[in-house]
Amino acid sequence: GENVEQHPSTLSVQEGDSAVIKCTYSDSASNYFPWYKQELGKRPQLIIDIRSNVGEKKDQRIAVTLNKTAKHFSLHITETQPEDSAVYFCAASNSQAGTALIFGKGTTLSVSS
Amino acid sequence: DTEVTQTPKHLVMGMTNKKSLKCEQHMGHRAMYWYKQKAKKPPELMFVYSYEKLSINESVPSRFSPECPNSSLLNLHLHALQPEDSALYLCASSEGLAVYEQYFGPGTRLTVT
């Protein structure tokens, strides 16, 4: 089955810096890759996703890149702000097999001002 | 309406109690999910319903019993739980299985005493 590895487990940056979180997946048939942000005590919130027919997607300060050959995808946050502090989870799924999301273990991002 | 709602927000129950968690969405989504989340861990899939039929059961103990009365509602019946079952229980929904964006509810914080 699918296995998703996420790194780093913790990341501390200064306000205004960029943050990058990386995930690798094992199933080459996976074709949907969402990123969730979860603040303390809150629900996971979908912040951006990418499908396997696209190499990059951007939404304001957030971007995701996908390398299908290497089977890895990354979240990029530019101009970080204290409110970006949260746990970020990557996930992968295979629509053809009808599988549910397989999550990475999460990255705790701390942005200090 | 792009929201998934869950009740109750908090629940404390003894090991001999029977209780139910409820989840509701009015987005016309045909897939609904139950996840269990422990602190600082990713959501762990428990059950998936697709078109009101149980599609995936991730070998969850029988003390957890899901029910999908209609396309908008999802219940999780709890009986004879153990203290280690204490966790945040998240409901999610998506337009369809696998590829489509999943939206999470706020969760029910369950404590088993």
Tab-separated table of C-alpha atoms in Angstrom:
chain	number	residue	atom	x	y	z
A	1	GLY	CA	0.000	0.000	0.000
A	2	GLU	CA	0.885	3.676	-0.114
A	3	ASN	CA	3.391	5.125	2.357
A	4	VAL	CA	3.995	8.860	2.764
A	5	GLU	CA	7.137	10.202	4.425
A	6	GLN	CA	7.217	13.859	5.537
A	7	HIS	CA	10.206	16.000	6.532
A	8	PRO	CA	11.133	17.825	8.631
A	9	SER	CA	9.058	16.976	11.691
A	10	THR	CA	9.651	20.465	13.116
A	11	LEU	CA	10.612	23.711	11.398
A	12	SER	CA	11.333	27.067	12.974
A	13	VAL	CA	11.670	30.211	10.859
A	14	GLN	CA	11.756	33.948	11.370
A	15	GLU	CA	8.836	36.017	10.176
A	16	GLY	CA	9.317	36.903	6.525
A	17	ASP	CA	11.459	33.867	5.747
A	18	SER	CA	10.363	31.040	3.469
A	19	ALA	CA	9.455	27.564	4.698
A	20	VAL	CA	9.641	24.329	2.715
A	21	ILE	CA	8.150	20.990	3.728
A	22	LYS	CA	8.840	17.863	1.683
A	23	CYS	CA	6.960	14.601	1.246
A	24	THR	CA	7.748	11.427	-0.616
A	25	TYR	CA	5.273	8.733	-1.596
A	26	SER	CA	5.754	5.117	-2.564
A	27	ASP	CA	2.833	4.271	-4.880
A	28	SER	CA	3.499	5.544	-8.391
A	29	ALA	CA	-0.248	5.268	-9.087
A	30	SER	CA	-1.069	8.004	-6.547
A	31	ASN	CA	-2.489	11.010	-8.369
A	32	TYR	CA	-3.880	13.435	-5.784
A	33	PHE	CA	-1.737	15.285	-3.224
A	34	PRO	CA	-3.382	17.684	-0.756
A	35	TRP	CA	-1.825	19.713	2.042
A	36	TYR	CA	-3.657	20.376	5.290
A	37	LYS	CA	-2.958	22.961	7.983
A	38	GLN	CA	-4.081	22.210	11.523
A	39	GLU	CA	-3.906	24.850	14.218
A	40	LEU	CA	-3.966	23.781	17.842
A	41	GLY	CA	-7.419	22.515	18.795
A	42	LYS	CA	-8.816	23.098	15.306
A	43	ARG	CA	-9.793	20.926	12.377
A	44	PRO	CA	-7.390	20.098	9.515
A	45	GLN	CA	-7.966	22.678	6.816
A	46	LEU	CA	-7.191	22.049	3.158
A	47	ILE	CA	-4.829	24.804	2.034
A	48	ILE	CA	-3.719	23.623	-1.390
A	49	ASP	CA	-3.695	20.469	-3.483
A	50	ILE	CA	-2.185	19.217	-6.709
A	51	ARG	CA	-3.082	16.484	-9.137
A	52	SER	CA	-0.606	14.351	-11.037
A	53	ASN	CA	-1.183	16.071	-14.367
A	54	VAL	CA	0.261	19.331	-12.997
A	55	GLY	CA	3.817	20.081	-11.868
A	56	GLU	CA	3.209	23.207	-9.817
A	57	LYS	CA	0.338	25.147	-8.313
A	58	LYS	CA	0.381	28.471	-6.512
A	59	ASP	CA	-2.089	30.339	-4.327
A	60	GLN	CA	-0.786	33.675	-3.048
A	61	ARG	CA	2.037	32.873	-0.579
A	62	ILE	CA	1.595	29.116	-0.844
A	63	ALA	CA	2.829	26.845	-3.622
A	64	VAL	CA	3.083	23.119	-4.136
A	65	THR	CA	5.425	21.332	-6.544
A	66	LEU	CA	5.196	17.738	-7.701
A	67	ASN	CA	7.939	15.553	-9.175
A	68	LYS	CA	6.285	12.350	-10.360
A	69	THR	CA	9.534	10.761	-11.463
A	70	ALA	CA	11.103	11.139	-8.044
A	71	LYS	CA	7.747	10.612	-6.292
A	72	HIS	CA	7.987	13.644	-4.112
A	73	PHE	CA	6.024	16.842	-3.588
A	74	SER	CA	6.738	19.938	-1.561
A	75	LEU	CA	4.923	22.802	0.116
A	76	HIS	CA	6.474	26.245	-0.132
A	77	ILE	CA	5.336	29.124	2.051
A	78	THR	CA	6.872	32.521	1.308
A	79	GLU	CA	6.905	35.625	3.516
A	80	THR	CA	5.884	33.594	6.544
A	81	GLN	CA	3.757	35.192	9.251
A	82	PRO	CA	3.147	34.171	12.877
A	83	GLU	CA	-0.341	32.981	11.912
A	84	ASP	CA	1.273	30.390	9.640
A	85	SER	CA	2.379	28.573	12.804
A	86	ALA	CA	0.572	25.219	12.814
A	87	VAL	CA	1.007	21.547	12.022
A	88	TYR	CA	1.064	20.813	8.299
A	89	PHE	CA	0.150	17.404	6.899
A	90	CYS	CA	0.749	16.162	3.375
A	91	ALA	CA	-1.304	13.311	1.965
A	92	ALA	CA	-1.610	11.149	-1.131
A	93	SER	CA	-4.313	9.043	-2.712
A	94	ASN	CA	-4.948	6.910	-5.779
A	95	SER	CA	-8.261	7.679	-7.421
A	96	GLN	CA	-8.162	4.647	-9.706
A	97	ALA	CA	-7.973	2.288	-6.744
A	98	GLY	CA	-10.528	4.359	-4.838
A	99	THR	CA	-8.215	4.608	-1.860
A	100	ALA	CA	-8.628	7.148	0.905
A	101	LEU	CA	-5.975	9.697	1.842
A	102	ILE	CA	-2.713	8.454	3.330
A	103	PHE	CA	-1.209	11.158	5.536
A	104	GLY	CA	2.368	12.009	6.357
A	105	LYS	CA	3.298	12.326	10.042
A	106	GLY	CA	3.118	16.112	10.013
A	107	THR	CA	5.457	19.086	10.340
A	108	THR	CA	5.161	21.549	13.198
A	109	LEU	CA	5.973	24.993	11.783
A	110	SER	CA	6.807	27.791	14.194
A	111	VAL	CA	7.129	31.331	12.867
A	112	SER	CA	8.660	33.773	15.313
A	113	SER	CA	8.299	37.534	14.996
B	1	ASP	CA	-22.862	25.774	2.679
B	2	THR	CA	-19.281	24.456	2.685
B	3	GLU	CA	-19.220	23.197	6.221
B	4	VAL	CA	-19.155	19.861	7.966
B	5	THR	CA	-20.672	19.984	11.439
B	6	GLN	CA	-20.151	17.582	14.312
B	7	THR	CA	-21.860	17.093	17.663
B	8	PRO	CA	-21.043	17.026	20.473
B	9	LYS	CA	-17.851	19.094	20.669
B	10	HIS	CA	-16.731	17.310	23.811
B	11	LEU	CA	-17.779	13.979	25.286
B	12	VAL	CA	-16.735	12.235	28.477
B	13	MET	CA	-17.930	8.682	28.883
B	14	GLY	CA	-17.303	5.729	31.106
B	15	MET	CA	-16.199	2.369	29.788
B	16	THR	CA	-19.694	0.911	30.194
B	17	ASN	CA	-21.537	3.764	28.498
B	18	LYS	CA	-23.123	3.860	25.047
B	19	LYS	CA	-22.905	7.134	23.155
B	20	SER	CA	-23.066	8.387	19.575
B	21	LEU	CA	-21.171	10.977	17.596
B	22	LYS	CA	-22.974	12.805	14.820
B	23	CYS	CA	-21.772	14.402	11.616
B	24	GLU	CA	-23.711	16.375	9.018
B	25	GLN	CA	-22.934	17.992	5.670
B	26	HIS	CA	-25.141	19.731	3.137
B	27	MET	CA	-22.707	20.036	0.260
B	28	GLY	CA	-24.171	17.115	-1.680
B	29	HIS	CA	-21.019	15.105	-1.056
B	30	ARG	CA	-21.383	11.365	-1.591
B	31	ALA	CA	-18.370	10.189	0.426
B	32	MET	CA	-18.104	10.577	4.194
B	33	TYR	CA	-15.312	9.544	6.536
B	34	TRP	CA	-14.519	8.945	10.175
B	35	TYR	CA	-10.989	9.583	11.408
B	36	LYS	CA	-9.376	9.243	14.814
B	37	GLN	CA	-6.617	11.668	15.735
B	38	LYS	CA	-4.278	11.464	18.694
B	39	ALA	CA	-2.282	14.490	19.813
B	40	LYS	CA	0.555	15.466	17.458
B	41	LYS	CA	-0.341	12.635	15.062
B	42	PRO	CA	-1.997	12.628	11.634
B	43	PRO	CA	-5.653	11.675	11.246
B	44	GLU	CA	-6.062	7.902	11.175
B	45	LEU	CA	-8.770	6.594	8.865
B	46	MET	CA	-11.457	4.458	10.482
B	47	PHE	CA	-14.380	4.160	8.053
B	48	VAL	CA	-15.423	5.397	4.629
B	49	TYR	CA	-18.952	5.555	3.271
B	50	SER	CA	-19.593	6.039	-0.410
B	51	TYR	CA	-23.167	6.589	-1.590
B	52	GLU	CA	-24.353	5.590	1.900
B	53	LYS	CA	-22.629	2.207	1.759
B	54	LEU	CA	-19.647	1.226	3.860
B	55	SER	CA	-16.721	1.233	1.488
B	56	ILE	CA	-13.701	0.962	3.767
B	57	ASN	CA	-13.354	-0.374	7.302
B	58	GLU	CA	-9.760	-0.079	8.471
B	59	SER	CA	-10.004	-3.069	10.843
B	60	VAL	CA	-11.601	-0.953	13.526
B	61	PRO	CA	-12.689	-2.760	16.742
B	62	SER	CA	-16.384	-3.590	16.917
B	63	ARG	CA	-16.871	-1.241	19.873
B	64	PHE	CA	-17.005	1.435	17.140
B	65	SER	CA	-20.063	1.070	14.905
B	66	PRO	CA	-20.668	3.474	12.003
B	67	GLU	CA	-24.008	4.284	10.485
B	68	CYS	CA	-25.001	6.375	7.472
B	69	PRO	CA	-28.767	7.047	7.709
B	70	ASN	CA	-28.784	9.223	4.586
B	71	SER	CA	-26.420	11.055	2.276
B	72	SER	CA	-26.065	14.021	4.663
B	73	LEU	CA	-25.629	12.239	7.972
B	74	LEU	CA	-22.991	10.014	9.468
B	75	ASN	CA	-23.033	8.568	12.964
B	76	LEU	CA	-20.460	6.744	15.029
B	77	HIS	CA	-21.901	4.600	17.808
B	78	LEU	CA	-19.610	3.940	20.755
B	79	HIS	CA	-19.902	1.109	23.247
B	80	ALA	CA	-17.575	-0.374	25.861
B	81	LEU	CA	-14.696	1.900	24.940
B	82	GLN	CA	-11.256	1.790	26.505
B	83	PRO	CA	-9.243	4.730	27.890
B	84	GLU	CA	-6.872	4.423	24.914
B	85	ASP	CA	-9.814	5.327	22.657
B	86	SER	CA	-9.660	8.866	24.010
B	87	ALA	CA	-8.891	11.093	21.032
B	88	LEU	CA	-10.264	13.694	18.634
B	89	TYR	CA	-12.779	12.078	16.282
B	90	LEU	CA	-13.005	13.857	12.969
B	91	CYS	CA	-15.655	13.520	10.322
B	92	ALA	CA	-14.920	14.517	6.734
B	93	SER	CA	-16.747	14.566	3.443
B	94	SER	CA	-15.809	14.781	-0.209
B	95	GLU	CA	-17.574	14.959	-3.534
B	96	GLY	CA	-16.403	11.425	-4.289
B	97	LEU	CA	-13.795	8.941	-3.160
B	98	ALA	CA	-10.069	9.480	-3.318
B	99	VAL	CA	-9.304	12.356	-5.656
B	100	TYR	CA	-11.701	14.946	-4.466
B	101	GLU	CA	-11.035	17.521	-1.794
B	102	GLN	CA	-11.930	16.351	1.696
B	103	TYR	CA	-13.434	18.807	4.135
B	104	PHE	CA	-13.144	18.118	7.828
B	105	GLY	CA	-15.563	18.883	10.602
B	106	PRO	CA	-14.368	20.476	13.867
B	107	GLY	CA	-14.207	17.115	15.603
B	108	THR	CA	-15.472	15.633	18.855
B	109	ARG	CA	-12.966	15.518	21.704
B	110	LEU	CA	-13.684	12.168	23.401
B	111	THR	CA	-12.419	11.230	26.834
B	112	VAL	CA	-13.003	7.699	28.124
B	113	THR	CA	-12.744	7.348	31.895
